[in-house]
JSON list of C-alpha atoms in Angstrom, two decimals:
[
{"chain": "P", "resi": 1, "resn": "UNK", "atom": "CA", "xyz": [-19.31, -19.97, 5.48]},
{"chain": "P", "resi": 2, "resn": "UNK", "atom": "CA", "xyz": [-20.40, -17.31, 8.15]},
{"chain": "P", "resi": 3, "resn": "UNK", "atom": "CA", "xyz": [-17.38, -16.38, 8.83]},
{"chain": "P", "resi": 4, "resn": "UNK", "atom": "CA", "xyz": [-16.27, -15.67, 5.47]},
{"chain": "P", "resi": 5, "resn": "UNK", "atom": "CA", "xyz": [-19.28, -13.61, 5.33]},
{"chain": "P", "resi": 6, "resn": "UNK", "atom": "CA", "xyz": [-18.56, -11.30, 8.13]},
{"chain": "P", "resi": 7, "resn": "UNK", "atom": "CA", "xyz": [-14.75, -11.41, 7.11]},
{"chain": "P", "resi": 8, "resn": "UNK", "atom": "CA", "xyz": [-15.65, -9.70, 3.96]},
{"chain": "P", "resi": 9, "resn": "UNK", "atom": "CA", "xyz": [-18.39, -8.51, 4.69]},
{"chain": "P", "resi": 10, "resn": "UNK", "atom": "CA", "xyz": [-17.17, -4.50, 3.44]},
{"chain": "P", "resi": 11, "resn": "UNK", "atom": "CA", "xyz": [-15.61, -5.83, 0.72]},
{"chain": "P", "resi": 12, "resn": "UNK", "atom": "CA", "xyz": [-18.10, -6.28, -2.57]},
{"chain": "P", "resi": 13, "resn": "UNK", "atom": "CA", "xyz": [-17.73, -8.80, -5.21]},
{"chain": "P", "resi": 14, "resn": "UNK", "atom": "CA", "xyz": [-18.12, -7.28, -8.63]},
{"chain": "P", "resi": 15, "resn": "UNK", "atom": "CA", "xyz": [-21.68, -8.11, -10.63]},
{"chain": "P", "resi": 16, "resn": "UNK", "atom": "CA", "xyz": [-21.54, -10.19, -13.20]},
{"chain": "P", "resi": 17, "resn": "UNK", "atom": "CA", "xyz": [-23.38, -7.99, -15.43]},
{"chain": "P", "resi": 18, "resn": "UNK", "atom": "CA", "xyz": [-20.99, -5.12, -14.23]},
{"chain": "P", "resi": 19, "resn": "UNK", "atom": "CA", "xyz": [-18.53, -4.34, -16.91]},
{"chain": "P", "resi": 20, "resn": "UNK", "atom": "CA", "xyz": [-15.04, -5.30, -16.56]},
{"chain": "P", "resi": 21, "resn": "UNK", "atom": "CA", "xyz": [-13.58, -1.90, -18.57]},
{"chain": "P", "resi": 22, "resn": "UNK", "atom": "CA", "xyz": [-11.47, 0.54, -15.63]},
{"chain": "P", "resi": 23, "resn": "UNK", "atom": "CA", "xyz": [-13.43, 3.15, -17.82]},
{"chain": "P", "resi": 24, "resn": "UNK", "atom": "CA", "xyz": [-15.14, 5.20, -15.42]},
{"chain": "P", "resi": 25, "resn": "UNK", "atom": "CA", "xyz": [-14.32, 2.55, -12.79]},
{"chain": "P", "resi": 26, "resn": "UNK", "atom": "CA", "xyz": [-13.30, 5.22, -10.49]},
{"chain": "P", "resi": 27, "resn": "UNK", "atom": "CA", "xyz": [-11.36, 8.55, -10.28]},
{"chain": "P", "resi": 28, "resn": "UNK", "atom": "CA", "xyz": [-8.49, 9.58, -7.87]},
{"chain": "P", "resi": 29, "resn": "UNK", "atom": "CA", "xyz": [-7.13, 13.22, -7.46]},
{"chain": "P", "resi": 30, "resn": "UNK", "atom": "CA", "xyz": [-3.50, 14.11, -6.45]},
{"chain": "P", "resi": 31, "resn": "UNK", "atom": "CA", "xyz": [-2.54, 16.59, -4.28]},
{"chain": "P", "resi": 32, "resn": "UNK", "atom": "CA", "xyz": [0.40, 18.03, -3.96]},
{"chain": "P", "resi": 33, "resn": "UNK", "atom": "CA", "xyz": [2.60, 19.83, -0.90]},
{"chain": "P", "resi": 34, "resn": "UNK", "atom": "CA", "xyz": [0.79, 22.91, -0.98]},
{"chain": "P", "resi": 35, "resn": "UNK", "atom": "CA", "xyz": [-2.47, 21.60, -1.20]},
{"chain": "P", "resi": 36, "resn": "UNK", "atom": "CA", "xyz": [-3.09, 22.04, -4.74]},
{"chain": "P", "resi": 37, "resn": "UNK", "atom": "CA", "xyz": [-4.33, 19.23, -7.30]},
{"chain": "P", "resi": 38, "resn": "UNK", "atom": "CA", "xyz": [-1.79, 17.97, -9.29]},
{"chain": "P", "resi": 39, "resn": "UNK", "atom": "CA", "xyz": [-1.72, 15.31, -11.85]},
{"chain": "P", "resi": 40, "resn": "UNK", "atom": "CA", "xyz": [2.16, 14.14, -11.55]},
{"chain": "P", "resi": 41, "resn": "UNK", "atom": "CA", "xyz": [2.20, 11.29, -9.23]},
{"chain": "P", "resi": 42, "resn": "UNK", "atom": "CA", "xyz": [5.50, 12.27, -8.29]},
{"chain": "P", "resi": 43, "resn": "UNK", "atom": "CA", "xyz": [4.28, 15.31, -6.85]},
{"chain": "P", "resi": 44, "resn": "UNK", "atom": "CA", "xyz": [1.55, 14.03, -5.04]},
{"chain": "P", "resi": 45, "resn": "UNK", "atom": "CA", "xyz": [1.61, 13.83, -0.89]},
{"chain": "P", "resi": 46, "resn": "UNK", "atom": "CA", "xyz": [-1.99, 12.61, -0.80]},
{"chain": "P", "resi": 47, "resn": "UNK", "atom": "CA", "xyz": [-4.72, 12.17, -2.34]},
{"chain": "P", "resi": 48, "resn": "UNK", "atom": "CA", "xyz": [-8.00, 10.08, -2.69]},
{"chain": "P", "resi": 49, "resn": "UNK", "atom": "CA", "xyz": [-9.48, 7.10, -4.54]},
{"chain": "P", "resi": 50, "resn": "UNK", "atom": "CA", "xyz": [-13.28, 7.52, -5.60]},
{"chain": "P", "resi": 51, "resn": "UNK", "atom": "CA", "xyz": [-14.81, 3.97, -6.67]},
{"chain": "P", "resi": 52, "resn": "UNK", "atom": "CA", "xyz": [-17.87, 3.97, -8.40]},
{"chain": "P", "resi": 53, "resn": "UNK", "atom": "CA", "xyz": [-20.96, 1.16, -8.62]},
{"chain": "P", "resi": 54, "resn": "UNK", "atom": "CA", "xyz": [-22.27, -0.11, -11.84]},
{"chain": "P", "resi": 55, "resn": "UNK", "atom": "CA", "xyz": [-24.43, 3.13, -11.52]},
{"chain": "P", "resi": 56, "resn": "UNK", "atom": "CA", "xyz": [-21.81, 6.12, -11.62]},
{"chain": "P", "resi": 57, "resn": "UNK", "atom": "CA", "xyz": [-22.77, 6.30, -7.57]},
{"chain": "P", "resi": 58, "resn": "UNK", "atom": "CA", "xyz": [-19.61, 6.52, -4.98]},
{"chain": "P", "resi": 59, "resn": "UNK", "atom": "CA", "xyz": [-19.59, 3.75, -3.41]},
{"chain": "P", "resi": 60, "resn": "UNK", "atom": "CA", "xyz": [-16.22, 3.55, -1.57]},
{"chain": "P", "resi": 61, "resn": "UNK", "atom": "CA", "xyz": [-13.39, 6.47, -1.36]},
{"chain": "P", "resi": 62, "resn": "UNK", "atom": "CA", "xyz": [-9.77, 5.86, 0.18]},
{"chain": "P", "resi": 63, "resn": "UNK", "atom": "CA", "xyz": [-7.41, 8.47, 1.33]},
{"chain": "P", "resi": 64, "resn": "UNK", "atom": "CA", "xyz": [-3.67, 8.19, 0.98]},
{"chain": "P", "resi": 65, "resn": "UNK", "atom": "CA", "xyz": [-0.92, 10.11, 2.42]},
{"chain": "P", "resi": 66, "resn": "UNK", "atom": "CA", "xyz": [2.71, 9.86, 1.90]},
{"chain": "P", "resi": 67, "resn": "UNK", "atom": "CA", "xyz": [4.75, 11.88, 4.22]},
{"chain": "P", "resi": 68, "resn": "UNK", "atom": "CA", "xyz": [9.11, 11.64, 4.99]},
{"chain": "P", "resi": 69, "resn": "UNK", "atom": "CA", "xyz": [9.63, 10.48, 8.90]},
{"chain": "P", "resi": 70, "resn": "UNK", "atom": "CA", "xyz": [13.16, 10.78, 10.42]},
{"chain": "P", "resi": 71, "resn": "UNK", "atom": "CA", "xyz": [13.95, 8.48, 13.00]},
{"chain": "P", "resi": 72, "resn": "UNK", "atom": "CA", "xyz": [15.76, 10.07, 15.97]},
{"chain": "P", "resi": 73, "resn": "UNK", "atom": "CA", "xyz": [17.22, 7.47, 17.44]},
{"chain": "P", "resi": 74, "resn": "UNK", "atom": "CA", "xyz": [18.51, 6.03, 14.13]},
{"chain": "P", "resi": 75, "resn": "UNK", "atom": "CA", "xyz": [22.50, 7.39, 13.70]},
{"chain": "P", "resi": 76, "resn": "UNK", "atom": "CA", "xyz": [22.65, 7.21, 9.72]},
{"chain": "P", "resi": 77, "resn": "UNK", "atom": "CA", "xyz": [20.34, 7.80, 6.83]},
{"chain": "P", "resi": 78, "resn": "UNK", "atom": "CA", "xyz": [17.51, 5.47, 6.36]},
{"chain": "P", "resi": 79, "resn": "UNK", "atom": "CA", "xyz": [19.05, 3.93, 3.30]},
{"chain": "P", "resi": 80, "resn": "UNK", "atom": "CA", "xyz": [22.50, 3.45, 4.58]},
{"chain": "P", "resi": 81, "resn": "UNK", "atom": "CA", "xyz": [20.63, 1.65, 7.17]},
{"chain": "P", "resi": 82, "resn": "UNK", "atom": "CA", "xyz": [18.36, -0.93, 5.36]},
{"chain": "P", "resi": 83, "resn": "UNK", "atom": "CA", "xyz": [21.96, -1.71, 3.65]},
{"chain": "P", "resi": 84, "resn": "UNK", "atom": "CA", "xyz": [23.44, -2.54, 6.66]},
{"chain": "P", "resi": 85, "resn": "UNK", "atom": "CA", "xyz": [20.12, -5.04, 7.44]},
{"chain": "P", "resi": 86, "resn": "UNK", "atom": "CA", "xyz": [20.76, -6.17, 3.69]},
{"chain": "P", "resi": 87, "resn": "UNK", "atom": "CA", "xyz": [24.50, -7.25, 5.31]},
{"chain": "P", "resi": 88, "resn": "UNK", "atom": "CA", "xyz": [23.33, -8.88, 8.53]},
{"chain": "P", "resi": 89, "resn": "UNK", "atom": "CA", "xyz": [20.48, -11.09, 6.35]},
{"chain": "P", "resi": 90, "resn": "UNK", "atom": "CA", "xyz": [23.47, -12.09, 4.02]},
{"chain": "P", "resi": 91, "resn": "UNK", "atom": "CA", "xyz": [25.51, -13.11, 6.85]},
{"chain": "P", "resi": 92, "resn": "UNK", "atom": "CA", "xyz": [23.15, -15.43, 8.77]},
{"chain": "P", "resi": 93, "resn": "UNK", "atom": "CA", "xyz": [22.26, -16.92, 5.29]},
{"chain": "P", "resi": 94, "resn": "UNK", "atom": "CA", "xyz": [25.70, -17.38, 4.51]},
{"chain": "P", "resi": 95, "resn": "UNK", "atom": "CA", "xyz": [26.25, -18.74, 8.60]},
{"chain": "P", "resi": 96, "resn": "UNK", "atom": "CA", "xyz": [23.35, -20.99, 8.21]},
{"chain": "P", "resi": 97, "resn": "UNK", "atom": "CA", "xyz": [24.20, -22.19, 4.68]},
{"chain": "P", "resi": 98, "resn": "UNK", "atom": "CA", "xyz": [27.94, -23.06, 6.13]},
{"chain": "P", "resi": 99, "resn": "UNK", "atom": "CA", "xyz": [26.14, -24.60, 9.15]},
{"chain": "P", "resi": 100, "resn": "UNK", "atom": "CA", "xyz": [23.81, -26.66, 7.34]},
{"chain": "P", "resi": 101, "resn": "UNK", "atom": "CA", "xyz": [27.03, -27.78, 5.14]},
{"chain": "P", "resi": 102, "resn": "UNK", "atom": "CA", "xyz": [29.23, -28.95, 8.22]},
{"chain": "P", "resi": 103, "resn": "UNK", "atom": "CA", "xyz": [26.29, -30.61, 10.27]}
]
């Protein structure tokens, strides 16, 4: 039981008395390339998550931060290459499905 304690131990459980409505459970502003607040998700590149207690107090805030990264040693386009993982998974499934079969 301890442990569990100091596992969680930044994480709160929610009061029972607390109300369960998301109104005014937090707020979270969106911002977009140039800096600017936005309220298009699509838009955003970061951002931040404001939680609020039972008392309208911040208790917790998150950043976030989305942001495109090229490999450099990676030949093709990210995309082409998750396909090309897709294929190989399919493969060794279909290898160890024909294996399984035989044996």
């Amino acid at each position: 039981m301890e442990n569990e304690r100091r596992y969680n131990r930044g994480v709160r459980r929610r009061a029972e008395t607390e109300p369960r409505s998301d109104e005014g459970a937090g707020q979270s502003r969106l911002y977009d390339a140039q800096g600017r607040v936005t309220t298009d998700p699509a838009r955003a590149v970061t951002g931040e998550v404001l939680e609020l207690d039972q008392h309208r107090r911040l208790s917790q805030r998150s950043w976030f931060r989305i942001e495109w990264i090229e490999f450099r040693w990676l030949p093709v386009s990210e995309p082409a290459f998750l396909l090309w993982v897709l294929a190989a998974f399919v493969v060794v499934w279909v290898v160890v499905a024909i294996w399984l079969k035989v044996f």
